Tab-separated table of C-alpha atoms in Angstrom:
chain	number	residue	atom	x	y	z
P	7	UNK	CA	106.400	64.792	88.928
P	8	UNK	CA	103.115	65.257	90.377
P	9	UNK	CA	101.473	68.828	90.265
P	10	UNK	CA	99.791	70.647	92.740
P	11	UNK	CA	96.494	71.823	92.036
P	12	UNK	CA	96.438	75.398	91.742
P	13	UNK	CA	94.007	76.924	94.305
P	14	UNK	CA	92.697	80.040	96.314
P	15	UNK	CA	91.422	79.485	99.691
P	16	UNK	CA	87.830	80.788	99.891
P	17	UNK	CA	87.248	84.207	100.997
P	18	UNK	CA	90.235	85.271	99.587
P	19	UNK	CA	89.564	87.785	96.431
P	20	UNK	CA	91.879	87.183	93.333
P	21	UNK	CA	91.456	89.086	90.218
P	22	UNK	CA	92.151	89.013	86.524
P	23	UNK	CA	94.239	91.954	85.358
P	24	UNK	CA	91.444	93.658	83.749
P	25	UNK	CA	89.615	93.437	87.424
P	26	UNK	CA	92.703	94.273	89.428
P	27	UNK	CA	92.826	97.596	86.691
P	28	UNK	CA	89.398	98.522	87.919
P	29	UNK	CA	89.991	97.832	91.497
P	30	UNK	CA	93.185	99.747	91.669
P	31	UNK	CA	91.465	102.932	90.121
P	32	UNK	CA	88.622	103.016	92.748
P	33	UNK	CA	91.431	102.430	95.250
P	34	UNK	CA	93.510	104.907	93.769
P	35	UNK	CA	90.296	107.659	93.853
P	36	UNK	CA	89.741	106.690	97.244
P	37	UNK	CA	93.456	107.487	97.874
P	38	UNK	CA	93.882	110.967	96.054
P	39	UNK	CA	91.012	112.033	97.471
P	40	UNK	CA	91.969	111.578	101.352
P	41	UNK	CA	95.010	113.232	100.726
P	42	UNK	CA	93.464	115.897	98.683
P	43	UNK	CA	91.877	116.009	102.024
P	44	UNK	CA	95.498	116.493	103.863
P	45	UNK	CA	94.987	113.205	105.957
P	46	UNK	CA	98.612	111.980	106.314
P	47	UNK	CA	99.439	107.839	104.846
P	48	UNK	CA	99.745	105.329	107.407
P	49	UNK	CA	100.827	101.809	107.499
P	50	UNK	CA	101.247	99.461	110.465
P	51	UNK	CA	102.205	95.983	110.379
P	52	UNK	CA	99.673	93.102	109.184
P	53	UNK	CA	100.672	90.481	112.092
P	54	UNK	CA	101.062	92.280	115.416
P	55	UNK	CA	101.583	91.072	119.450
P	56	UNK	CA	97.921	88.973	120.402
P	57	UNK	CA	98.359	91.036	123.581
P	58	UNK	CA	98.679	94.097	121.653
P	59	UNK	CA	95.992	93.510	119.486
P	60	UNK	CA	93.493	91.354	121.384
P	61	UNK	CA	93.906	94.549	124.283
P	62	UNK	CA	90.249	95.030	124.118
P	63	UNK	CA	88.838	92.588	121.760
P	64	UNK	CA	86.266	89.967	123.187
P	65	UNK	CA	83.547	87.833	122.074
P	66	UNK	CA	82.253	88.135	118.840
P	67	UNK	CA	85.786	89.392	117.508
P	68	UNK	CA	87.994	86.814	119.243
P	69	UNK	CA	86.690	84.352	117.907
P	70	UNK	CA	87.778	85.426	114.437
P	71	UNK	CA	91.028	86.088	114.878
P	72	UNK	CA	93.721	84.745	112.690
P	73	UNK	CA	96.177	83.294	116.100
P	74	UNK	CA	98.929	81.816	115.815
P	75	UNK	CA	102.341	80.908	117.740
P	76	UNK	CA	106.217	81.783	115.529
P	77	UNK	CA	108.705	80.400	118.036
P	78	UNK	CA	108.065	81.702	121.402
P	79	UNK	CA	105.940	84.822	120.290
P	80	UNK	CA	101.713	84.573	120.500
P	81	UNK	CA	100.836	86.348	117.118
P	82	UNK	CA	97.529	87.816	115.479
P	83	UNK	CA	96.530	89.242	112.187
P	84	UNK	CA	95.070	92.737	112.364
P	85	UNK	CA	91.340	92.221	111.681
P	86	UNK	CA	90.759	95.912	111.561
P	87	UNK	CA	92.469	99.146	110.698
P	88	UNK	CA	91.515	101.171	114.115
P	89	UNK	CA	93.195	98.496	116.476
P	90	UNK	CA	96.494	99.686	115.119
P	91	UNK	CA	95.747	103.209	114.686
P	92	UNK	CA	95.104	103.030	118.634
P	93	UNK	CA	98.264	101.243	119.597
P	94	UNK	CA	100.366	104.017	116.630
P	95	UNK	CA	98.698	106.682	118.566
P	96	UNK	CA	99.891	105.977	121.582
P	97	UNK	CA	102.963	104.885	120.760
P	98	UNK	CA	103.861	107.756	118.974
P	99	UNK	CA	101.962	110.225	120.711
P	100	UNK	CA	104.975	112.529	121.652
P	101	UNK	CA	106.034	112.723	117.594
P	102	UNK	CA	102.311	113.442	116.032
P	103	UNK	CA	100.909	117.154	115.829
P	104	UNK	CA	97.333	117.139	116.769
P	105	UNK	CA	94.366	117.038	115.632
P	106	UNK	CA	96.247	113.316	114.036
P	107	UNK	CA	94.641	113.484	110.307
P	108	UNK	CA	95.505	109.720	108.882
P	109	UNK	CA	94.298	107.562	106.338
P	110	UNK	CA	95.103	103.824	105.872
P	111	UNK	CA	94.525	101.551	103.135
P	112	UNK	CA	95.316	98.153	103.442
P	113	UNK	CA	93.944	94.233	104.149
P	114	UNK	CA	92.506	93.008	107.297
P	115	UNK	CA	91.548	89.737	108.227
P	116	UNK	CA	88.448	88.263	109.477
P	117	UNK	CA	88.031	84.291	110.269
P	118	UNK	CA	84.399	84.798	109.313
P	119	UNK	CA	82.147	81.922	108.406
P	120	UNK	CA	82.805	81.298	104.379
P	121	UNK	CA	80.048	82.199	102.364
P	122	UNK	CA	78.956	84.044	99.535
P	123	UNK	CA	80.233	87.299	99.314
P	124	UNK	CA	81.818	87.503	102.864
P	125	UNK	CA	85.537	87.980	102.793
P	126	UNK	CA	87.986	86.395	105.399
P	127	UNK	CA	91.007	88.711	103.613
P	128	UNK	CA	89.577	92.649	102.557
P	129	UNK	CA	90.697	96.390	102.208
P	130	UNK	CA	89.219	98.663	104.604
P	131	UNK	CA	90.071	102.335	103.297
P	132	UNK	CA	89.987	104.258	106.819
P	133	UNK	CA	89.907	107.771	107.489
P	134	UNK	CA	90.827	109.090	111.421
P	135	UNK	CA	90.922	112.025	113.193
P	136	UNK	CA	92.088	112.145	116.402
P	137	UNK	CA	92.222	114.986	118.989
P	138	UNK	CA	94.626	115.718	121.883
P	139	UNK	CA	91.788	115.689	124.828
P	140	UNK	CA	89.383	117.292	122.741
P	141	UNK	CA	88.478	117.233	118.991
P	142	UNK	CA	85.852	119.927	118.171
P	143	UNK	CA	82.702	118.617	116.741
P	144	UNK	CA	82.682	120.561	113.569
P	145	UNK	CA	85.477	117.392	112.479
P	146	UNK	CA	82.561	114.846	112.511
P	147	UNK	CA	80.646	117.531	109.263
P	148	UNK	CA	83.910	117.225	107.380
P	149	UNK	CA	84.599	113.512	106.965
P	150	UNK	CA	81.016	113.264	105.756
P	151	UNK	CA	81.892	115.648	103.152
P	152	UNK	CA	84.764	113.317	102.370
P	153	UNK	CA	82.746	110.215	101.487
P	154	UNK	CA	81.001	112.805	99.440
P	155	UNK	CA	83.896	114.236	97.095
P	156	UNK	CA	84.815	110.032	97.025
P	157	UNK	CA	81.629	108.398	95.495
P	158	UNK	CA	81.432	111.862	93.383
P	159	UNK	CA	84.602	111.139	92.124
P	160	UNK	CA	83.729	107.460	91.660
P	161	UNK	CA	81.170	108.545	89.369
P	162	UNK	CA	78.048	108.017	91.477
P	163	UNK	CA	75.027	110.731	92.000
P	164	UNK	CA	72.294	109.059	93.831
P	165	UNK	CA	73.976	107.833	96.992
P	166	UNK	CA	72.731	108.746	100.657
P	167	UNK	CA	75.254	109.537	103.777
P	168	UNK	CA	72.808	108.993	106.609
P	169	UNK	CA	73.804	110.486	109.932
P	170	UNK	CA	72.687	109.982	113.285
P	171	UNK	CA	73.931	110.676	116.855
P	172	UNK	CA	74.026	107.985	119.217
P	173	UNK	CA	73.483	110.457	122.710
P	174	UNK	CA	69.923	110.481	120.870
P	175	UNK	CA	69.294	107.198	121.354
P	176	UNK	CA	71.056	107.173	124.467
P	177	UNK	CA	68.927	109.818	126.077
P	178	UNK	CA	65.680	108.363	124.857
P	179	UNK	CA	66.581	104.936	126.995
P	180	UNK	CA	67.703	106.654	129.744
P	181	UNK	CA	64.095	108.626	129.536
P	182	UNK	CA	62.306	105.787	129.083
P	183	UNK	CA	64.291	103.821	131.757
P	184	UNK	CA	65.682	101.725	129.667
P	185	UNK	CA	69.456	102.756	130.275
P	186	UNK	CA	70.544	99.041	131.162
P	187	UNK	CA	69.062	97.606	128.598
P	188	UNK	CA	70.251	100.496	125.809
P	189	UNK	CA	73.023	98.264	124.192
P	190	UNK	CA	69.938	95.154	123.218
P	191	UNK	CA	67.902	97.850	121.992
P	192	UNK	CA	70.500	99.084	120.040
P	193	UNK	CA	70.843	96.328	118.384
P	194	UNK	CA	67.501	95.397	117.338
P	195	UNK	CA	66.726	98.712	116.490
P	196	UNK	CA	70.142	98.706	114.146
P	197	UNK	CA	68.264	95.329	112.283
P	198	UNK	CA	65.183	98.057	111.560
P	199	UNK	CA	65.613	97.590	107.342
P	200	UNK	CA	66.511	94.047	107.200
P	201	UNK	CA	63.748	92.961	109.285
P	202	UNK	CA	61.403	95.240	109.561
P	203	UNK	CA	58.792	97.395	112.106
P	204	UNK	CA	57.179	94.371	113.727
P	205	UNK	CA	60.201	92.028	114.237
P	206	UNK	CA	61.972	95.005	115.960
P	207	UNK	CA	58.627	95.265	118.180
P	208	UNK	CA	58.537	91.057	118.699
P	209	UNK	CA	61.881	91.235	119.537
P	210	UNK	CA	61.795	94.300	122.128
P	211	UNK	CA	59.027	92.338	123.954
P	212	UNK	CA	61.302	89.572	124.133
P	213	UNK	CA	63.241	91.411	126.118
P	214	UNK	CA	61.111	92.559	128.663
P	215	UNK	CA	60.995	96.577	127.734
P	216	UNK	CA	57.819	97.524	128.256
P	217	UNK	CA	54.588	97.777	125.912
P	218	UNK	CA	54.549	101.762	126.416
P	219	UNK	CA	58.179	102.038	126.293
P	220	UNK	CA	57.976	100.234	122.726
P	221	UNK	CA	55.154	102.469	121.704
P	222	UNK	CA	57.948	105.524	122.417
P	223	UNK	CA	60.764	103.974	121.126
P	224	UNK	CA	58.669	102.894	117.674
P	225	UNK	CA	57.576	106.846	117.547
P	226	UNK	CA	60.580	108.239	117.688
P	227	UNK	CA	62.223	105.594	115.498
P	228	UNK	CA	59.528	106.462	112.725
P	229	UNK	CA	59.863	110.496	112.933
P	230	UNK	CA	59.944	111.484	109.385
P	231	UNK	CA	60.555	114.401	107.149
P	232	UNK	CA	63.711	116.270	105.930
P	233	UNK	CA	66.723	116.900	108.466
P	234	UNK	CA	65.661	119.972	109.548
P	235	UNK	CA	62.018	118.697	110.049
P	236	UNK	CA	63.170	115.599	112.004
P	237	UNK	CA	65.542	117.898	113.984
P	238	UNK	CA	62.364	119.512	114.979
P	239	UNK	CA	60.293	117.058	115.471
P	240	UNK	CA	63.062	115.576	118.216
P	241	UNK	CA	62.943	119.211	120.189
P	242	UNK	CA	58.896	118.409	119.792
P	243	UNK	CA	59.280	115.563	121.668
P	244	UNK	CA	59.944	117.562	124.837
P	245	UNK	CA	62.247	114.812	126.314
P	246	UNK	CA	64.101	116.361	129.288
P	247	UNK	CA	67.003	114.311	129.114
P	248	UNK	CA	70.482	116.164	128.946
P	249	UNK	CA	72.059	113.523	127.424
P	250	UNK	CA	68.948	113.304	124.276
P	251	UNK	CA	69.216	117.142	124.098
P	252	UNK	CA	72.742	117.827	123.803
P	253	UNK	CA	72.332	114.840	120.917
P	254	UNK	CA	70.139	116.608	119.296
P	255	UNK	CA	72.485	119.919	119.281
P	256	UNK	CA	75.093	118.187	118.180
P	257	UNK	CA	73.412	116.176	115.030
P	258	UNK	CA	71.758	120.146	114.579
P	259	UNK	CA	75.542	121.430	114.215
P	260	UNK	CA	76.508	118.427	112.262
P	261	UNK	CA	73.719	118.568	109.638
P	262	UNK	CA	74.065	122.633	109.341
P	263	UNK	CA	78.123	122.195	108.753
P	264	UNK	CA	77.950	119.357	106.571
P	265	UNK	CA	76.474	121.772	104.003
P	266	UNK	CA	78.990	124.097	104.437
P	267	UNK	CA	81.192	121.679	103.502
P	268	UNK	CA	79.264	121.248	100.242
P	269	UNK	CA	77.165	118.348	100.421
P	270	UNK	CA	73.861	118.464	98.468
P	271	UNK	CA	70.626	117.934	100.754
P	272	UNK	CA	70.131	114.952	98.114
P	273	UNK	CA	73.082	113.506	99.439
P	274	UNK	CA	72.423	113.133	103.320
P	275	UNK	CA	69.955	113.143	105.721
P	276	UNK	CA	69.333	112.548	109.357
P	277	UNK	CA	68.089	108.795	109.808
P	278	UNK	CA	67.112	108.129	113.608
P	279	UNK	CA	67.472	104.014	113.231
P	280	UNK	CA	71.400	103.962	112.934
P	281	UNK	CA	73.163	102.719	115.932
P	282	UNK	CA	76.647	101.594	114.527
P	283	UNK	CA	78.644	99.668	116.464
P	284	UNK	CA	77.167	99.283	119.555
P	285	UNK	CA	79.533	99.968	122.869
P	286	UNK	CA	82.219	102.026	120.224
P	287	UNK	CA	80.557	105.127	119.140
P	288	UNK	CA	79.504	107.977	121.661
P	289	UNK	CA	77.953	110.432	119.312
P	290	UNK	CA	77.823	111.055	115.263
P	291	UNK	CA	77.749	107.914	113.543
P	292	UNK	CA	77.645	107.524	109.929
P	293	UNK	CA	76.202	104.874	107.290
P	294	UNK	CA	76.190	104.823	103.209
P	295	UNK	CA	74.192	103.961	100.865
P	296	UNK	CA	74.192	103.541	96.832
P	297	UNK	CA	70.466	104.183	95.584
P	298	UNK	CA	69.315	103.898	92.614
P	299	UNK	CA	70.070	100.672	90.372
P	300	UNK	CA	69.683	102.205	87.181
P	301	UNK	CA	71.574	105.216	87.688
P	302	UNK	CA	74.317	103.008	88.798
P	303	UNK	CA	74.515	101.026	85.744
P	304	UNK	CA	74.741	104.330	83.784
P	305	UNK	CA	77.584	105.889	85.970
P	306	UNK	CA	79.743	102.696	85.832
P	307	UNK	CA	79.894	102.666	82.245
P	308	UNK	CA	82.162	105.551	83.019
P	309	UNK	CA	84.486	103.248	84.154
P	310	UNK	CA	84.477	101.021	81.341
P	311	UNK	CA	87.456	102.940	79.778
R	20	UNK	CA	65.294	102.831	96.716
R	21	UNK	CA	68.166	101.497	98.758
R	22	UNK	CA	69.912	98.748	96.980
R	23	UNK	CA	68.664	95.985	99.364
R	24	UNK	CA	71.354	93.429	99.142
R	25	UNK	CA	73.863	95.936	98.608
R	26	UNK	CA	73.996	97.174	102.857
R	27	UNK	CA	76.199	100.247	103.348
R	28	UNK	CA	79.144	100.736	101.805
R	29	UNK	CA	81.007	102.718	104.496
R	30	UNK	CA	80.378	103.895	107.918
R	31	UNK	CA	81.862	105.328	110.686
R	32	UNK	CA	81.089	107.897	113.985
R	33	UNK	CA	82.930	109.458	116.766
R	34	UNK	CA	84.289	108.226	119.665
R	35	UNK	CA	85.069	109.337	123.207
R	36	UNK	CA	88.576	107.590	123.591
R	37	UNK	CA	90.526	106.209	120.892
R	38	UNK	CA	93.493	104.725	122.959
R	39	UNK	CA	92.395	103.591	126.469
R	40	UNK	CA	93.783	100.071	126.608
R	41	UNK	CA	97.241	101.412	125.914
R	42	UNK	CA	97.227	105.023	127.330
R	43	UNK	CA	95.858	107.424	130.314
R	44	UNK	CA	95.577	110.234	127.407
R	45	UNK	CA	92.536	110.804	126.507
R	46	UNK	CA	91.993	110.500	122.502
R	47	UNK	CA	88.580	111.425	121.399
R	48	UNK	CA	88.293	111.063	117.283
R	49	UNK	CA	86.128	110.694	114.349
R	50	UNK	CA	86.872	107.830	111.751
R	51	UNK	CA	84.930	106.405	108.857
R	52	UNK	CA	85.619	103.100	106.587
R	53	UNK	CA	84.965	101.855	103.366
R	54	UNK	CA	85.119	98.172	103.033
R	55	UNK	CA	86.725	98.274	99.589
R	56	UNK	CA	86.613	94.652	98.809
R	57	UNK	CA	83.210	94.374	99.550
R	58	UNK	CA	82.365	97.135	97.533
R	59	UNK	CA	84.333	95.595	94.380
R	60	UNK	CA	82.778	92.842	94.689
R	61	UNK	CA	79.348	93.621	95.220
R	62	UNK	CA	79.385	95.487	92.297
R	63	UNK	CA	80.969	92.946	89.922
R	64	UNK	CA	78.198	90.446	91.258
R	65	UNK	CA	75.554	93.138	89.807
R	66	UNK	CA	76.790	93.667	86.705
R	67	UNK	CA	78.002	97.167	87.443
R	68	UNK	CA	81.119	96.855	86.437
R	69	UNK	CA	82.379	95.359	83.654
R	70	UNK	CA	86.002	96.698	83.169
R	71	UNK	CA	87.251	96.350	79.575
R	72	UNK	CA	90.173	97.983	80.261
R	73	UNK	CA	92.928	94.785	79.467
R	74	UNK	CA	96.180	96.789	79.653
R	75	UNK	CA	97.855	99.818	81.796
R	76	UNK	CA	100.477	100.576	78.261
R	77	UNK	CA	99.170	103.464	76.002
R	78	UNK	CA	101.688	101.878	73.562
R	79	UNK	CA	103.365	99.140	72.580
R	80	UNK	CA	106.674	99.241	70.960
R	81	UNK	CA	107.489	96.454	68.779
R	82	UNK	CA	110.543	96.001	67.172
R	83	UNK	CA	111.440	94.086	64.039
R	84	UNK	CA	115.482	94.501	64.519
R	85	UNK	CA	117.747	92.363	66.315
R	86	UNK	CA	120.025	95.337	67.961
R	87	UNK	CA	117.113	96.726	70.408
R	88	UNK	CA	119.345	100.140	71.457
R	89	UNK	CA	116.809	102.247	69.266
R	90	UNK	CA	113.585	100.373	70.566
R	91	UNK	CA	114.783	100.772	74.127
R	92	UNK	CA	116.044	104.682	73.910
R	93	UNK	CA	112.302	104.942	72.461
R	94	UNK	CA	110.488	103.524	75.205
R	95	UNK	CA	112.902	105.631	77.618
R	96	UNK	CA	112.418	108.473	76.058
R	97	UNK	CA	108.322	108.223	75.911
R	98	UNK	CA	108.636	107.181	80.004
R	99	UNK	CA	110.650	109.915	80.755
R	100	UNK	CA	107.620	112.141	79.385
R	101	UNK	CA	105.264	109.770	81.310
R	102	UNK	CA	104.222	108.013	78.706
R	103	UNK	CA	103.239	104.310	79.660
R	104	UNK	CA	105.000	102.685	77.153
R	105	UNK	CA	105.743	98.601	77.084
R	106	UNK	CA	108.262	97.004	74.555
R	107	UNK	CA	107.266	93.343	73.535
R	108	UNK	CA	110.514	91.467	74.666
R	109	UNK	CA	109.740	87.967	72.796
R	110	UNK	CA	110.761	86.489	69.388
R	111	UNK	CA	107.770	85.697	68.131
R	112	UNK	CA	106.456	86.555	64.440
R	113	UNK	CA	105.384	89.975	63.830
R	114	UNK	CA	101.585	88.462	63.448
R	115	UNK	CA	102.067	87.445	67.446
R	116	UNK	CA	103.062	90.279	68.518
R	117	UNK	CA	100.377	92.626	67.196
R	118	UNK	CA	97.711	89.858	68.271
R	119	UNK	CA	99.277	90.733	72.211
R	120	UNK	CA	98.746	94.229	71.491
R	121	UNK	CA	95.169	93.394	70.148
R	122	UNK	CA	94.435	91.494	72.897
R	123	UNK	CA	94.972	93.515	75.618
R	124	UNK	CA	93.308	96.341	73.547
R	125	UNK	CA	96.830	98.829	73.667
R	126	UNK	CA	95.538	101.260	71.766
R	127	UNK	CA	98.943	102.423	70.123
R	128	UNK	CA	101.338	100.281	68.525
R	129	UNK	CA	104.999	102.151	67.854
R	130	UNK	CA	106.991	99.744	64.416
R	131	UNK	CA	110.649	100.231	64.510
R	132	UNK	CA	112.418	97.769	61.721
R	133	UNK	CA	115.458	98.329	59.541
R	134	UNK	CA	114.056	100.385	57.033
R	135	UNK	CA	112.647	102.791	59.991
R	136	UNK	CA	116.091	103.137	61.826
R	137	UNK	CA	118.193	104.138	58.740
R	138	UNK	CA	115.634	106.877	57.685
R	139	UNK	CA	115.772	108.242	61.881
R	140	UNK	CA	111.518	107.206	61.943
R	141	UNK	CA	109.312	104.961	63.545
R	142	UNK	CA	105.415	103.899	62.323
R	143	UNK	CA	102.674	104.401	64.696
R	144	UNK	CA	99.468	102.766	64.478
R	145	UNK	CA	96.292	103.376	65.740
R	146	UNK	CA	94.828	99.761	66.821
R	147	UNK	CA	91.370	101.220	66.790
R	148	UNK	CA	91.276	103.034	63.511
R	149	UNK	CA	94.208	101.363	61.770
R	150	UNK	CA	95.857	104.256	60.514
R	151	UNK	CA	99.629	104.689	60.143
R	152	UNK	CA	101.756	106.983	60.313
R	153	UNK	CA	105.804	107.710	60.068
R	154	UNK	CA	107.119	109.906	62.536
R	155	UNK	CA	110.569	110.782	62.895
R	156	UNK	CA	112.795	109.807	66.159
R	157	UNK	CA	113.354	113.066	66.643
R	158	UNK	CA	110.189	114.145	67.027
R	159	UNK	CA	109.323	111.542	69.711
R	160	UNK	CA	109.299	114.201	72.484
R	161	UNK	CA	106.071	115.815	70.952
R	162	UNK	CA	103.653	113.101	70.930
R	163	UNK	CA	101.129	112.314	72.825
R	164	UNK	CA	98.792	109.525	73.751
């Protein structure tokens, strides 16, 4: 009999049991601590409706969806977990007590281009809250705190949740009358650490904003200090924008709550280049980062059980 | 320093309406992700990990009698305190089945043969240390790995 060659599509991760051990016990951190956080389990179906799921989706996304057609019905693969968390919401809106507190864990799938390191089949470990009509801000310091108790837990020390607020950036456009074009600036501005100051200048000439307009946006971009420095240093700025100044309040609130929560300084601070997903977010958005190499190598041994 | 290749390992921010394409309510909310795989994988490809972890079982129970009710009310018993306990299910030679428990590095090894049922005991080794030890069945309840 002939034999099939045994084989794993690319972008597909498959472990050893001695890997899988390891992955399942970061999972399983990431896990006990959401729900030591109260957010309640969730899990939605992996192939859903194309109309369901492609509701919004466009472009970029699309074209990456897993499509397909099972008798008369046009299907998709979920290629995030916040598509389905939408279409649960409001599904089930009359049976959930609000503020919604969820967490999901579980594979999405991306028809990405294979290479290196890029996954076409991946966990995303989500957290959500979601308010009826309103969802007080003090919600966007806890989540950070969170991540925090997670990479603690994971046995990390030097690792940096960088916040931002996007009506910042927002504001500054609009002051600088660059409101149309806010969504390209965004996104040049987001490229900041992979391609550094001068790229992000070539590439705002490119597209026509002004020299003096660059000038501002490269000043406020390069505002430095600790959070409560850079805070000030935005007020500074005098910028009589509503939209930029209730930013600023809010990132104020966020920062001052965040340690309340019990996050170190050393563990956050405000950095003015994030944009995060560019038409999505409307105010706090969050990044993280590992730091130090060494140190890492010295807290995984930890897990080396 | 930021670990350059390394990117961010989870991110996130608030947004003004959660559910718009499938509802009038409005849904404002705060979410973040972490992209596990890419995490994982990222730091396997740096070294940082480098499980050696080979087995879930704190002990293996291996029996050297045909009539496997006393093996089996063992491993029960230790699972019912929580114990993660595996019994090696194969007829191989007794030399096999401590090189499977050597292998995947189980760091206790419970011997139950003849001799062991008739005087109500079982040996436990230590795979790390080698030492042995008789313990008597009724006394399973107490130990602790």
């Amino acid at each position: 009999m002939s034999k099939t060659e045994p084989r794993t599509l690319s972008g597909f991760m498959e472990l050893l049991p001695n890997e899988q051990i390891l992955f399942n016990q970061i999972k399983e951190t990431i896990e006990d601590t959401y729900k030591r956080f109260g957010f309640l389990p969730l899990d939605t179906p992996i192939i859903e409706l194309s109309e369901v799921l492609l509701a919004k989706a466009g472009g970029e996304t699309e074209q990456q969806i897993y499509r397909f057609n099972k008798g008369d019905k046009d299907l998709s693969l979920r290629f995030d977990l916040t598509v389905p968390l939408s279409k649960y919401v409001a599904k089930n809106y009359g049976n959930l007590s609000f503020p919604f507190r969820r967490y999901q864990i579980g594979k999405v799938y991306r028809g990405e281009r294979t290479q290196k390191g890029r996954f076409r089949e991946f966990y995303q470990c989500d957290i959500d809250i979601i308010g009826d009509e309103e969802l007080d801000l003090i919600n966007d310091a806890e989540l950070p705190s969170v991540i925090y108790t997670i990479f603690k837990n994971l046995g990390f020390n030097n690792f940096t949740i960088r916040v931002n607020n996007r009506k910042i950036l927002n504001g500054l456009f609009e002051s600088l009358g660059q409101k149309d074009n806010s969504v390209e600036v965004l996104r040049i501005i987001d490229k900041i650490d992979k391609i550094g100051k001068e790229a992000v200048k070539e590439e705002l000439n490119k597209l026509g904003v002004l020299e003096e307009a660059i000038t501002n946006i490269i000043n406020f971009i390069e505002i430095e200090g600790n959070s409560e420095e850079k805070i000030l240093k935005l007020k500074q700025l005098g910028i009589q924008n509503e939209t930029f100044i209730k930013g600023v309040e809010e990132l104020e609130y966020v920062i001052k709550n965040m340690k309340l929560f019990g996050i170190p300084e050393q563990n956050f601070k405000v950095d003015l280049t994030i944009a995060r997903g560019l038409d999505y977010y409307t105010g706090t958005v969050y990044e993280t980062f590992l730091n130090d190499y060494r140190e890492l190598r010295k807290c995984l041994l930890r897990w080396q059980i | 320093m930021i670990i350059g290749s390394f990117g961010s390992v989870c991110s996130g921010g608030r947004y003004e309406n959660l559910a718009e394409y499938y509802t009038d309510k409005k849904l404002p909310g705060v979410g973040i992700s972490i992209g596990l795989t890419r995490l994982f994988y990222k730091l396997n490809e740096l070294n940082l990990i480098q499980t050696e972890k080979k087995s879930i079982s704190e002990v293996l129970i291996i029996p050297i009698v045909d009539d496997l009710r006393v093996p089996i009310s063992i491993a029960t018993k230790l699972r019912n305190n929580g114990v993660k306990a595996e019994i090696y299910l194969n007829s191989k030679k007794l030399k096999a089945k401590f090189k499977y428990a050597d292998k995947l590095e189980i760091p206790y090894v419970i011997l139950i043969g003849e001799e062991e049922i008739i005087q109500n005991k079982i040996k436990l080794k230590n795979m790390k240390t080698g030492e042995e030890k008789y313990i008597s069945i009724d006394d399973i309840d107490t130990l602790k790995f």
